[in-house]
Structures are given as structure tokens and as C-alpha cells.
Coordinates of C-alpha atoms in Angstrom, one line a residue:
Chain A
X1 CA -77.6 32.0 8.6
X2 CA -77.1 31.8 4.8
X3 CA -74.2 33.5 3.0
X4 CA -76.6 36.0 1.5
X5 CA -78.1 37.0 4.9
X6 CA -74.7 37.1 6.5
X7 CA -73.5 39.5 3.7
X8 CA -76.7 41.6 4.2
X9 CA -76.0 41.8 7.9
X10 CA -72.4 42.8 7.2
X11 CA -73.5 45.5 4.9
X12 CA -76.0 46.7 7.5
X13 CA -73.2 46.8 10.1
X14 CA -71.2 49.2 7.9
X15 CA -74.1 51.4 6.7
X16 CA -76.5 51.5 9.7
X17 CA -74.9 50.6 13.1
X18 CA -78.2 51.0 15.0
X19 CA -80.2 48.9 12.6
X20 CA -77.4 46.3 12.6
X21 CA -77.5 46.1 16.4
X22 CA -81.2 45.5 16.2
X23 CA -80.7 42.8 13.6
X24 CA -78.1 41.1 15.8
X25 CA -80.5 41.2 18.8
X26 CA -83.3 39.7 16.7
X27 CA -81.0 37.0 15.3
X28 CA -79.8 36.1 18.8
X29 CA -83.4 36.0 20.2
X30 CA -84.5 33.7 17.4
X31 CA -81.5 31.4 17.9
X32 CA -82.3 31.2 21.6
X33 CA -85.9 30.3 20.9
X34 CA -85.5 27.6 18.2
X35 CA -81.8 26.6 18.2
X36 CA -79.8 26.0 15.1
X37 CA -82.6 24.5 12.9
X38 CA -83.1 26.3 9.6
X39 CA -86.7 27.5 9.5
X40 CA -89.0 26.5 6.5
X41 CA -91.5 28.9 5.0
X42 CA -95.1 27.7 4.9
X43 CA -97.4 25.6 7.0
X44 CA -98.2 28.6 9.2
X45 CA -100.3 31.7 8.9
X46 CA -99.6 34.9 10.8
X47 CA -102.4 37.4 10.7
X48 CA -102.1 41.1 11.7
X49 CA -103.9 44.2 10.4
X50 CA -102.1 45.8 7.4
X51 CA -102.6 49.1 9.2
X52 CA -102.7 49.2 13.0
X53 CA -104.4 52.4 14.2
X54 CA -102.9 51.9 17.7
X55 CA -99.5 50.3 18.1
X56 CA -100.1 49.6 21.8
X57 CA -102.8 47.0 21.0
X58 CA -102.4 45.2 17.8
X59 CA -104.4 42.0 17.4
X60 CA -102.5 39.0 16.2
X61 CA -103.5 35.5 15.2
X62 CA -101.0 32.7 14.5
X63 CA -102.2 29.3 13.2
X64 CA -100.1 26.3 12.3
X65 CA -101.2 23.5 10.0
X66 CA -101.0 20.6 12.5
X67 CA -103.2 17.7 13.5
X68 CA -102.2 18.3 17.2
X69 CA -101.9 14.6 18.0
X70 CA -99.4 13.0 20.4
X71 CA -97.3 11.9 17.5
X72 CA -97.5 15.2 15.5
X73 CA -98.0 18.5 17.1
X74 CA -96.7 22.0 17.6
X75 CA -94.4 22.3 20.6
X76 CA -94.0 26.1 20.7
X77 CA -94.6 29.3 18.8
X78 CA -92.3 32.3 19.2
X79 CA -93.2 35.9 18.1
X80 CA -90.7 38.6 17.3
X81 CA -91.0 42.3 16.4
X82 CA -88.2 43.3 14.1
X83 CA -88.3 47.1 14.8
X84 CA -89.3 47.3 18.5
X85 CA -86.7 48.5 21.1
X86 CA -86.4 44.8 22.0
X87 CA -87.4 41.9 19.6
X88 CA -89.2 39.5 22.1
X89 CA -93.0 39.5 22.0
X90 CA -94.0 36.1 23.5
X91 CA -93.4 32.4 23.4
X92 CA -96.3 30.0 23.5
X93 CA -95.9 26.4 24.7
X94 CA -98.6 24.1 23.2
X95 CA -99.7 20.5 23.8
X96 CA -101.7 17.9 22.0
X97 CA -104.6 18.7 24.4
X98 CA -105.2 21.8 22.2
X99 CA -107.8 21.4 19.6
X100 CA -105.8 23.3 17.1
X101 CA -102.4 25.1 16.9
X102 CA -103.9 28.6 17.0
X103 CA -103.2 31.4 19.5
X104 CA -104.7 34.9 19.4
X105 CA -103.2 37.7 21.4
X106 CA -102.5 41.5 21.3
X107 CA -99.0 42.9 20.8
X108 CA -97.3 46.3 20.8
X109 CA -95.5 47.7 17.8
X110 CA -93.3 50.8 18.1
X111 CA -93.3 51.6 14.3
X112 CA -94.0 50.1 10.9
X113 CA -92.4 46.7 10.8
X114 CA -92.3 43.1 10.0
X115 CA -93.5 40.6 12.7
X116 CA -92.0 37.1 12.6
X117 CA -93.5 33.9 14.0
X118 CA -91.4 30.7 14.4
X119 CA -93.1 27.4 15.2
X120 CA -91.2 24.4 16.6
X121 CA -92.8 21.0 15.6
X122 CA -92.7 17.7 17.5
X123 CA -90.6 16.3 14.7
X124 CA -88.0 19.0 15.2
X125 CA -88.8 21.0 12.1
X126 CA -89.1 24.8 12.5
X127 CA -91.6 26.8 10.5
X128 CA -91.5 30.6 9.8
X129 CA -94.1 33.1 8.8
X130 CA -94.0 36.9 8.6
X131 CA -96.5 39.7 8.4
X132 CA -95.9 43.4 7.6
X133 CA -97.9 46.0 9.6
X134 CA -98.0 49.7 9.3
X135 CA -98.5 51.5 12.6
X136 CA -100.4 54.8 12.7
X137 CA -99.5 55.6 16.4
X138 CA -96.5 53.8 17.9
X139 CA -97.2 51.5 20.9
X140 CA -94.0 51.7 22.9
X141 CA -94.7 55.1 24.6
X142 CA -91.5 56.4 23.0
Chain B
X1 CA -103.7 34.3 46.8
X2 CA -102.8 37.8 47.9
X3 CA -100.6 39.3 45.3
X4 CA -101.6 42.8 44.4
X5 CA -102.4 41.6 41.0
X6 CA -105.8 42.0 39.4
X7 CA -108.3 39.2 39.2
X8 CA -108.1 37.7 35.7
X9 CA -111.2 37.5 33.5
X10 CA -111.7 34.1 31.8
X11 CA -114.4 33.2 29.3
X12 CA -114.9 29.4 29.1
X13 CA -118.0 27.4 28.5
X14 CA -119.5 25.6 31.5
X15 CA -120.3 22.5 29.4
X16 CA -119.2 20.8 26.2
X17 CA -119.8 17.6 24.3
X18 CA -117.1 14.9 24.3
X19 CA -114.6 15.6 21.6
X20 CA -115.8 19.2 21.1
X21 CA -113.3 22.0 20.7
X22 CA -113.9 24.8 23.2
X23 CA -112.6 28.4 23.0
X24 CA -111.0 29.8 26.0
X25 CA -110.4 33.6 26.3
X26 CA -108.3 35.1 29.1
X27 CA -107.7 38.8 29.9
X28 CA -105.4 39.8 32.7
X29 CA -105.4 43.5 33.7
X30 CA -101.8 44.6 33.9
X31 CA -99.8 47.6 32.7
X32 CA -97.0 45.4 31.2
X33 CA -94.6 48.3 31.9
X34 CA -91.4 47.5 30.1
X35 CA -89.7 50.7 31.5
X36 CA -88.7 51.6 28.0
X37 CA -89.2 55.2 26.6
X38 CA -87.5 55.6 23.3
X39 CA -83.8 54.8 23.6
X40 CA -83.9 54.9 27.4
X41 CA -84.6 51.3 28.6
X42 CA -85.0 52.2 32.3
X43 CA -87.0 55.4 32.1
X44 CA -89.6 54.2 34.6
X45 CA -89.7 51.1 37.0
X46 CA -90.2 47.9 35.1
X47 CA -93.4 46.0 36.0
X48 CA -94.1 43.0 33.8
X49 CA -96.0 39.7 33.9
X50 CA -93.6 37.0 32.8
X51 CA -95.7 33.9 32.4
X52 CA -99.2 32.5 32.1
X53 CA -99.7 28.7 32.7
X54 CA -102.9 26.8 31.9
X55 CA -103.4 23.4 33.4
X56 CA -106.2 20.9 32.7
X57 CA -106.7 18.2 35.4
X58 CA -103.3 19.1 36.8
X59 CA -101.4 18.8 33.5
X60 CA -100.0 21.9 31.7
X61 CA -101.6 22.2 28.3
X62 CA -100.7 25.8 27.4
X63 CA -98.2 28.3 28.7
X64 CA -97.0 31.7 27.5
X65 CA -93.7 33.5 28.2
X66 CA -94.6 37.2 27.9
X67 CA -91.9 39.7 26.8
X68 CA -91.7 43.4 26.1
X69 CA -93.8 43.1 22.9
X70 CA -96.9 41.8 24.6
X71 CA -99.5 44.5 24.9
X72 CA -100.8 45.8 28.3
X73 CA -103.7 43.7 29.7
X74 CA -102.4 40.4 28.2
X75 CA -105.2 38.7 26.2
X76 CA -105.0 35.2 24.9
X77 CA -107.4 33.0 23.0
X78 CA -106.8 29.3 22.4
X79 CA -108.8 26.1 21.8
X80 CA -109.0 22.9 23.8
X81 CA -110.5 19.6 22.9
X82 CA -112.3 17.8 25.8
X83 CA -113.0 14.1 26.1
X84 CA -114.2 14.3 29.7
X85 CA -115.1 16.9 32.3
X86 CA -112.1 19.0 33.3
X87 CA -110.8 21.3 36.0
X88 CA -108.9 24.2 34.5
X89 CA -106.3 26.2 36.5
X90 CA -104.9 29.5 35.2
X91 CA -101.8 31.1 36.8
X92 CA -100.2 34.4 36.0
X93 CA -96.8 35.3 37.5
X94 CA -95.0 38.6 37.3
X95 CA -91.2 39.2 37.2
X96 CA -91.2 39.9 41.0
X97 CA -92.5 36.4 41.6
X98 CA -96.1 37.4 42.6
X99 CA -98.8 35.3 41.1
X100 CA -102.6 35.1 40.8
X101 CA -104.6 32.0 40.2
X102 CA -108.1 31.2 38.8
X103 CA -110.0 28.0 38.2
X104 CA -112.9 26.9 36.0
X105 CA -114.8 23.6 35.5
X106 CA -116.2 22.4 32.2
X107 CA -118.7 19.5 32.4
X108 CA -118.6 17.1 29.5
X109 CA -121.8 15.2 28.7

């Protein structure tokens, strides 16, 4: 975590306890998925609708720029919802048998929020991509 | 395999050319009940699929760990490159350890 993001988290802890708890859960889930590596922006596209009519079924496509060879491929892709009751969405484990590093799925979103994708590459690098989605009707039955 | 789980629906071509990328679509009917209602995280009994594994000729080529944010009736699309004919096996497992399995064959010419 950078000094700036640590300071932001600290401020959030003072101002908004519930939001800070959610941020802490998100941070912990991301660390568990990808370890201590600092994610790099770029090299990956995360596509969601800008406005999801139904938060219970939101289509998502994640694509990583990768040749998917034995030497150079995507090992895993992890999806997180920043404002759901719990942050975990799914983790995908890929292999060089895949023609490309792309997965399409459908997720649930409780409210307007940012979705985060982290990809772990075979060389140990971690990529990060985000997408903002507005949700007309929340998908967590809350 | 008797499991009480639904039969998965899989769309996969029956044949392909060597080196061709094929699209595989899977849909598994399941409520993916997280138990969460608002702030109450145990409002109703939890009933979730936890994992999907795809094997090609016995080797795992794709797997998904499914968490609360995965929508009901988990749906996945991914792409596989085939060099020779292949037997695919798809297995979904729920958090109670029940599983359901499906197979498909793609002939490469």
C-alpha cells in the first residue's frame, strides 16, 4: 500500500467506519489473491455496462494482453466488487491451453460501484484494471 | 453422479481444425444463495457453488473459484486452442461437497 492510499484509508477510518471496514475487507481479499506484488495498470481490459439495469445479472468480460504460451501466460484473474456486502466475485485459473486470456461471466452488484480485476502473470507481475458501473436495481436482494 | 444439482448446459463445437480457437460456453442452473440480505449475512441458509473445473484430456485447463459476487446460474465463456481431438470434462462442486460432471468431445481434423 502506498503512503497516499494508507493515508486515505486512515482518513476513511475516522470519517466513515462502515466504508473503512469495507475497504479493509477489500484490501485483505486482494492481498490474499495476489500476495504482496504491487499491481501495474494496463495490459488488461475489464468491460462492464456503464449502467446495469439489473444488478443481479451484470455481464462482465475481462481480457489480458497475453500470448498464452508456456513461457508467457496469465496464471489467474481475480474479480472484486468494491461496494458489495463482501468483495469476492470470482477467481479464474488459466493455462496455456487457452487460446486467449479472456473470460466472460455474469456478476451481481449491490449498488453503483467500481469493479476491480487483478491478473497474475507467469513472470510474477500483477496487472490491475477497473470499471465503474451504475446499478439501476441492486442485485444482492438487500 | 447423483447430487441434487442441475444438469449443466454446455455449448461447445463438435469439431474444429487443428490450431483453431474454439469458444466454450457453460451455464449451470443454481441459485448461488449467499444468505446475505442487507446487513444480515445469515438471513437465509447459504447454498453456493464453490468451484468449476474444466479438464482437457485429463489435464486442468481452466478453473473458477466462485464467491458471493458471482451471479445466480453461473455462466462462463472461455476460448481453447486445439491441436488434436480432445475429451473435455466439466465439474461443478458446491460448498456442501456435492458435485455434477459433464463431458464433451471435440474432433480435430
